[in-house]
Short mmCIF file of C-alpha atoms in Angstrom, two decimals:
data_model
loop_
_atom_site.label_atom_id
_atom_site.label_comp_id
_atom_site.label_asym_id
_atom_site.label_seq_id
_atom_site.Cartn_x
_atom_site.Cartn_y
_atom_site.Cartn_z
CA MET A 11 -42.15 -80.07 35.40
CA GLU A 12 -42.63 -81.89 38.69
CA LYS A 13 -45.63 -83.73 40.11
CA ASN A 14 -48.75 -81.94 41.26
CA MET A 15 -49.13 -80.86 44.91
CA ASP A 16 -52.04 -80.70 47.29
CA PHE A 17 -53.77 -77.34 46.79
CA THR A 18 -53.36 -76.27 50.43
CA ASP A 19 -49.64 -76.98 50.16
CA ILE A 20 -49.44 -74.95 46.97
CA VAL A 21 -50.99 -71.91 48.64
CA THR A 22 -49.08 -72.12 51.92
CA LYS A 23 -45.69 -72.97 50.41
CA ARG A 24 -45.78 -70.32 47.70
CA HIS A 25 -43.54 -67.45 48.75
CA SER A 26 -41.35 -64.86 47.10
CA VAL A 27 -38.00 -66.27 46.00
CA ARG A 28 -35.24 -63.71 45.54
CA ASP A 29 -32.34 -65.67 44.10
CA PHE A 30 -32.80 -68.06 41.18
CA LYS A 31 -30.58 -70.63 39.52
CA ASP A 32 -29.59 -69.95 35.92
CA GLN A 33 -31.42 -73.15 34.94
CA PRO A 34 -33.89 -72.13 32.21
CA VAL A 35 -37.61 -72.83 32.24
CA THR A 36 -38.67 -74.36 28.94
CA GLN A 37 -40.95 -72.50 26.57
CA LYS A 38 -43.30 -75.49 26.68
CA ASP A 39 -43.59 -75.30 30.48
CA LEU A 40 -44.10 -71.54 30.43
CA THR A 41 -46.80 -71.86 27.79
CA GLU A 42 -48.60 -74.48 29.90
CA LEU A 43 -48.52 -72.21 32.96
CA ILE A 44 -49.80 -69.19 31.06
CA LYS A 45 -52.58 -71.30 29.53
CA LEU A 46 -53.64 -72.28 33.07
CA ALA A 47 -53.49 -68.65 34.20
CA GLN A 48 -55.92 -67.76 31.41
CA ARG A 49 -58.59 -69.51 33.48
CA ALA A 50 -58.50 -66.56 35.89
CA PRO A 51 -61.79 -64.65 36.13
CA SER A 52 -62.22 -61.22 34.57
CA TRP A 53 -64.96 -58.61 34.25
CA VAL A 54 -67.54 -59.97 31.75
CA ASN A 55 -64.78 -62.30 30.56
CA SER A 56 -62.91 -59.28 29.19
CA GLN A 57 -59.53 -61.03 29.55
CA PRO A 58 -57.66 -57.70 29.43
CA TRP A 59 -54.19 -59.17 29.90
CA LYS A 60 -51.34 -59.58 27.45
CA VAL A 61 -48.25 -61.61 28.37
CA TYR A 62 -44.63 -60.95 27.35
CA VAL A 63 -41.92 -63.43 28.35
CA ALA A 64 -38.29 -62.29 28.51
CA THR A 65 -35.50 -64.88 28.48
CA GLY A 66 -31.96 -65.30 27.16
CA LYS A 67 -30.23 -62.34 25.52
CA THR A 68 -33.32 -60.15 25.71
CA LEU A 69 -33.57 -60.55 29.47
CA GLN A 70 -29.82 -60.11 29.91
CA ASN A 71 -29.99 -56.81 28.01
CA ILE A 72 -32.81 -55.69 30.31
CA LYS A 73 -30.79 -56.66 33.38
CA ASP A 74 -27.68 -54.85 32.12
CA THR A 75 -29.65 -51.67 31.45
CA TYR A 76 -31.31 -51.83 34.86
CA VAL A 77 -27.93 -52.16 36.58
CA GLN A 78 -26.69 -49.12 34.67
CA ARG A 79 -29.75 -47.11 35.72
CA ASP A 80 -29.98 -48.44 39.26
CA SER A 81 -29.29 -45.04 40.85
CA GLU A 82 -32.13 -43.40 38.89
CA LYS A 83 -35.62 -42.93 40.27
CA GLY A 84 -38.07 -45.35 38.73
CA SER A 85 -41.13 -44.23 36.77
CA PRO A 86 -43.49 -47.22 36.55
CA ASP A 87 -46.81 -46.94 34.72
CA PHE A 88 -48.57 -47.24 38.09
CA PRO A 89 -47.29 -44.53 40.48
CA VAL A 90 -45.67 -45.72 43.70
CA MET A 91 -47.26 -44.39 46.89
CA HIS A 92 -44.88 -43.39 49.68
CA ARG A 93 -45.02 -45.70 52.70
CA ASP A 94 -46.15 -42.83 54.92
CA ASP A 95 -49.30 -42.47 52.81
CA TRP A 96 -50.44 -46.06 53.33
CA SER A 97 -53.04 -46.85 56.00
CA PRO A 98 -51.74 -47.28 59.58
CA GLU A 99 -52.46 -51.02 59.56
CA THR A 100 -50.55 -51.66 56.35
CA GLN A 101 -47.63 -49.55 57.58
CA ILE A 102 -47.39 -51.78 60.66
CA ASN A 103 -47.31 -54.89 58.46
CA MET A 104 -44.60 -53.43 56.23
CA LYS A 105 -42.52 -52.41 59.24
CA GLN A 106 -42.84 -55.93 60.65
CA TRP A 107 -41.76 -57.39 57.31
CA ARG A 108 -38.63 -55.21 57.25
CA HIS A 109 -37.85 -56.20 60.85
CA GLU A 110 -38.21 -59.90 60.05
CA ILE A 111 -36.06 -59.64 56.92
CA VAL A 112 -33.21 -57.93 58.78
CA HIS A 113 -33.23 -60.52 61.56
CA HIS A 114 -33.39 -63.38 59.06
CA PHE A 115 -29.73 -62.66 58.26
CA GLU A 116 -26.75 -62.57 60.60
CA SER A 117 -26.48 -58.79 60.44
CA PHE A 118 -28.15 -55.67 59.08
CA ASP A 119 -25.27 -55.19 56.64
CA GLU A 120 -25.70 -58.70 55.25
CA ALA A 121 -29.46 -58.22 54.93
CA HIS A 122 -28.98 -54.91 53.11
CA GLU A 123 -26.32 -56.34 50.80
CA LYS A 124 -28.31 -59.45 49.87
CA MET A 125 -31.68 -57.73 49.44
CA SER A 126 -30.27 -54.78 47.49
CA GLY A 127 -28.11 -57.00 45.31
CA ALA A 128 -31.01 -59.28 44.51
CA SER A 129 -33.23 -56.37 43.54
CA THR A 130 -30.58 -54.65 41.43
CA ASN A 131 -29.92 -57.85 39.47
CA LEU A 132 -33.62 -58.67 39.07
CA TYR A 133 -33.16 -61.71 41.30
CA HIS A 134 -30.91 -63.44 38.76
CA SER A 135 -34.05 -64.99 37.31
CA PRO A 136 -33.75 -66.81 33.97
CA THR A 137 -37.23 -65.66 32.97
CA ILE A 138 -39.44 -62.66 33.67
CA ILE A 139 -43.10 -62.64 32.66
CA PHE A 140 -44.50 -59.15 32.05
CA LEU A 141 -48.24 -58.49 32.19
CA THR A 142 -50.00 -55.59 30.51
CA ILE A 143 -53.55 -54.30 30.20
CA PRO A 144 -54.94 -51.72 27.74
CA LYS A 145 -54.20 -48.10 28.65
CA GLY A 146 -57.20 -46.35 30.17
CA SER A 147 -58.60 -49.64 31.48
CA SER A 148 -61.08 -49.79 34.32
CA LEU A 149 -59.57 -50.43 37.74
CA TRP A 150 -61.43 -53.72 37.59
CA SER A 151 -58.98 -54.79 34.90
CA VAL A 152 -56.13 -54.21 37.35
CA PHE A 153 -57.93 -56.59 39.71
CA ASP A 154 -58.29 -59.06 36.83
CA ALA A 155 -54.56 -58.85 36.08
CA GLY A 156 -53.89 -59.62 39.73
CA SER A 157 -56.10 -62.70 39.48
CA PHE A 158 -54.16 -63.80 36.41
CA ALA A 159 -50.84 -63.25 38.20
CA GLN A 160 -51.85 -65.21 41.30
CA THR A 161 -53.21 -68.08 39.22
CA LEU A 162 -49.94 -68.15 37.30
CA MET A 163 -47.83 -68.18 40.47
CA LEU A 164 -49.86 -70.96 42.07
CA ALA A 165 -49.69 -73.00 38.87
CA ALA A 166 -45.92 -72.50 38.85
CA LYS A 167 -45.59 -73.68 42.45
CA ASP A 168 -47.66 -76.75 41.61
CA LYS A 169 -45.06 -77.64 38.97
CA GLY A 170 -42.00 -77.13 41.16
CA LEU A 171 -41.21 -73.57 40.12
CA ASP A 172 -40.92 -70.48 42.29
CA THR A 173 -41.80 -66.86 41.59
CA ILE A 174 -41.72 -63.29 42.81
CA PRO A 175 -43.90 -60.45 41.48
CA THR A 176 -41.90 -57.21 41.57
CA TYR A 177 -42.15 -53.47 41.19
CA THR A 178 -38.42 -53.53 40.51
CA SER A 179 -38.86 -55.26 37.16
CA VAL A 180 -41.23 -52.57 35.84
CA ARG A 181 -39.62 -49.46 37.33
CA PHE A 182 -38.25 -48.46 33.91
CA PRO A 183 -41.15 -49.20 31.55
CA ASP A 184 -39.39 -47.55 28.61
CA VAL A 185 -36.69 -50.23 28.80
CA ILE A 186 -39.24 -53.04 28.89
CA ARG A 187 -41.36 -51.57 26.09
CA GLN A 188 -38.37 -51.31 23.79
CA ALA A 189 -36.95 -54.74 24.63
CA MET A 190 -40.28 -56.58 24.45
CA GLU A 191 -41.84 -54.50 21.65
CA ILE A 192 -44.84 -53.58 23.80
CA PRO A 193 -47.22 -51.12 22.09
CA ASP A 194 -47.69 -47.67 23.62
CA ASP A 195 -51.40 -48.33 24.13
CA GLU A 196 -50.68 -50.99 26.78
CA THR A 197 -50.00 -50.34 30.48
CA LEU A 198 -47.20 -52.35 32.04
CA VAL A 199 -48.69 -53.84 35.22
CA ILE A 200 -46.11 -56.16 36.78
CA GLY A 201 -43.16 -58.41 36.13
CA ILE A 202 -43.03 -61.90 37.61
CA SER A 203 -39.66 -63.59 37.94
CA ILE A 204 -39.93 -67.36 37.64
CA GLY A 205 -37.48 -70.24 37.89
CA TYR A 206 -35.76 -72.70 40.20
CA PRO A 207 -34.54 -71.38 43.58
CA LYS A 208 -30.94 -71.40 44.72
CA ASP A 209 -30.12 -72.91 48.10
CA ALA A 210 -29.63 -69.54 49.79
CA THR A 211 -30.61 -67.86 53.07
CA ILE A 212 -32.51 -65.16 51.22
CA ASN A 213 -34.86 -67.84 49.87
CA THR A 214 -35.71 -69.44 53.21
CA TYR A 215 -37.58 -66.42 54.55
CA GLN A 216 -41.37 -66.66 54.37
CA SER A 217 -43.43 -63.67 55.45
CA LYS A 218 -46.08 -64.06 58.14
CA ARG A 219 -49.78 -63.29 57.88
CA GLU A 220 -52.19 -61.61 60.25
CA PRO A 221 -54.38 -63.86 62.42
CA VAL A 222 -57.50 -64.51 60.38
CA GLU A 223 -59.65 -63.13 63.23
CA LYS A 224 -58.08 -59.72 62.64
CA ILE A 225 -59.25 -59.45 59.04
CA LEU A 226 -62.45 -61.51 59.09
CA LYS A 227 -65.99 -60.49 60.00
CA PHE A 228 -69.14 -62.62 59.78
CA LYS A 229 -72.60 -61.04 59.81
CA ASP A 230 -75.52 -63.46 59.94
#
């Protein structure tokens, strides 16, 4: 893995990569990253997470099955809320994101083709890291899993790797459970694709953030 970066650079340069090289990430490097992610905080140090790493033939079988079932409606362990049910502010942000993505490409058709193709093929990533928590967990454990995921993604960026956390990778939990031998008493939270980015237009887009003044309030 590559040299360490300045922490501010790690945070600001981390973004979702949607097309990966087939260059594998070594098991040693993945183990190091996951060990770092274990330093994430959790409720009373409960450490509710379990980690399953799919590579090689196992991941290819998952990808093949997902392509075959692409036209089916997903049924992730965490229900997906329709965009219209999100708060007005978040809907505006999502609409802006879609607008930016479309205009990042030369045409709407190209944007649709590249984004849809990337999603269908699970971003061509050589590795997907799946996170679970015990079924029936407190919502605080979902927060803890998010802390683990963010720590993992920042650690990856520090070592020259890119990532994307995706709903797409967990939309068919039955496929993942069977392939990864995940017990029924665990909830599949998220899949994180990780690897080395291709030199592609889809990977040069970096989403914007709200002005900090819009989300921040001090009360002395």
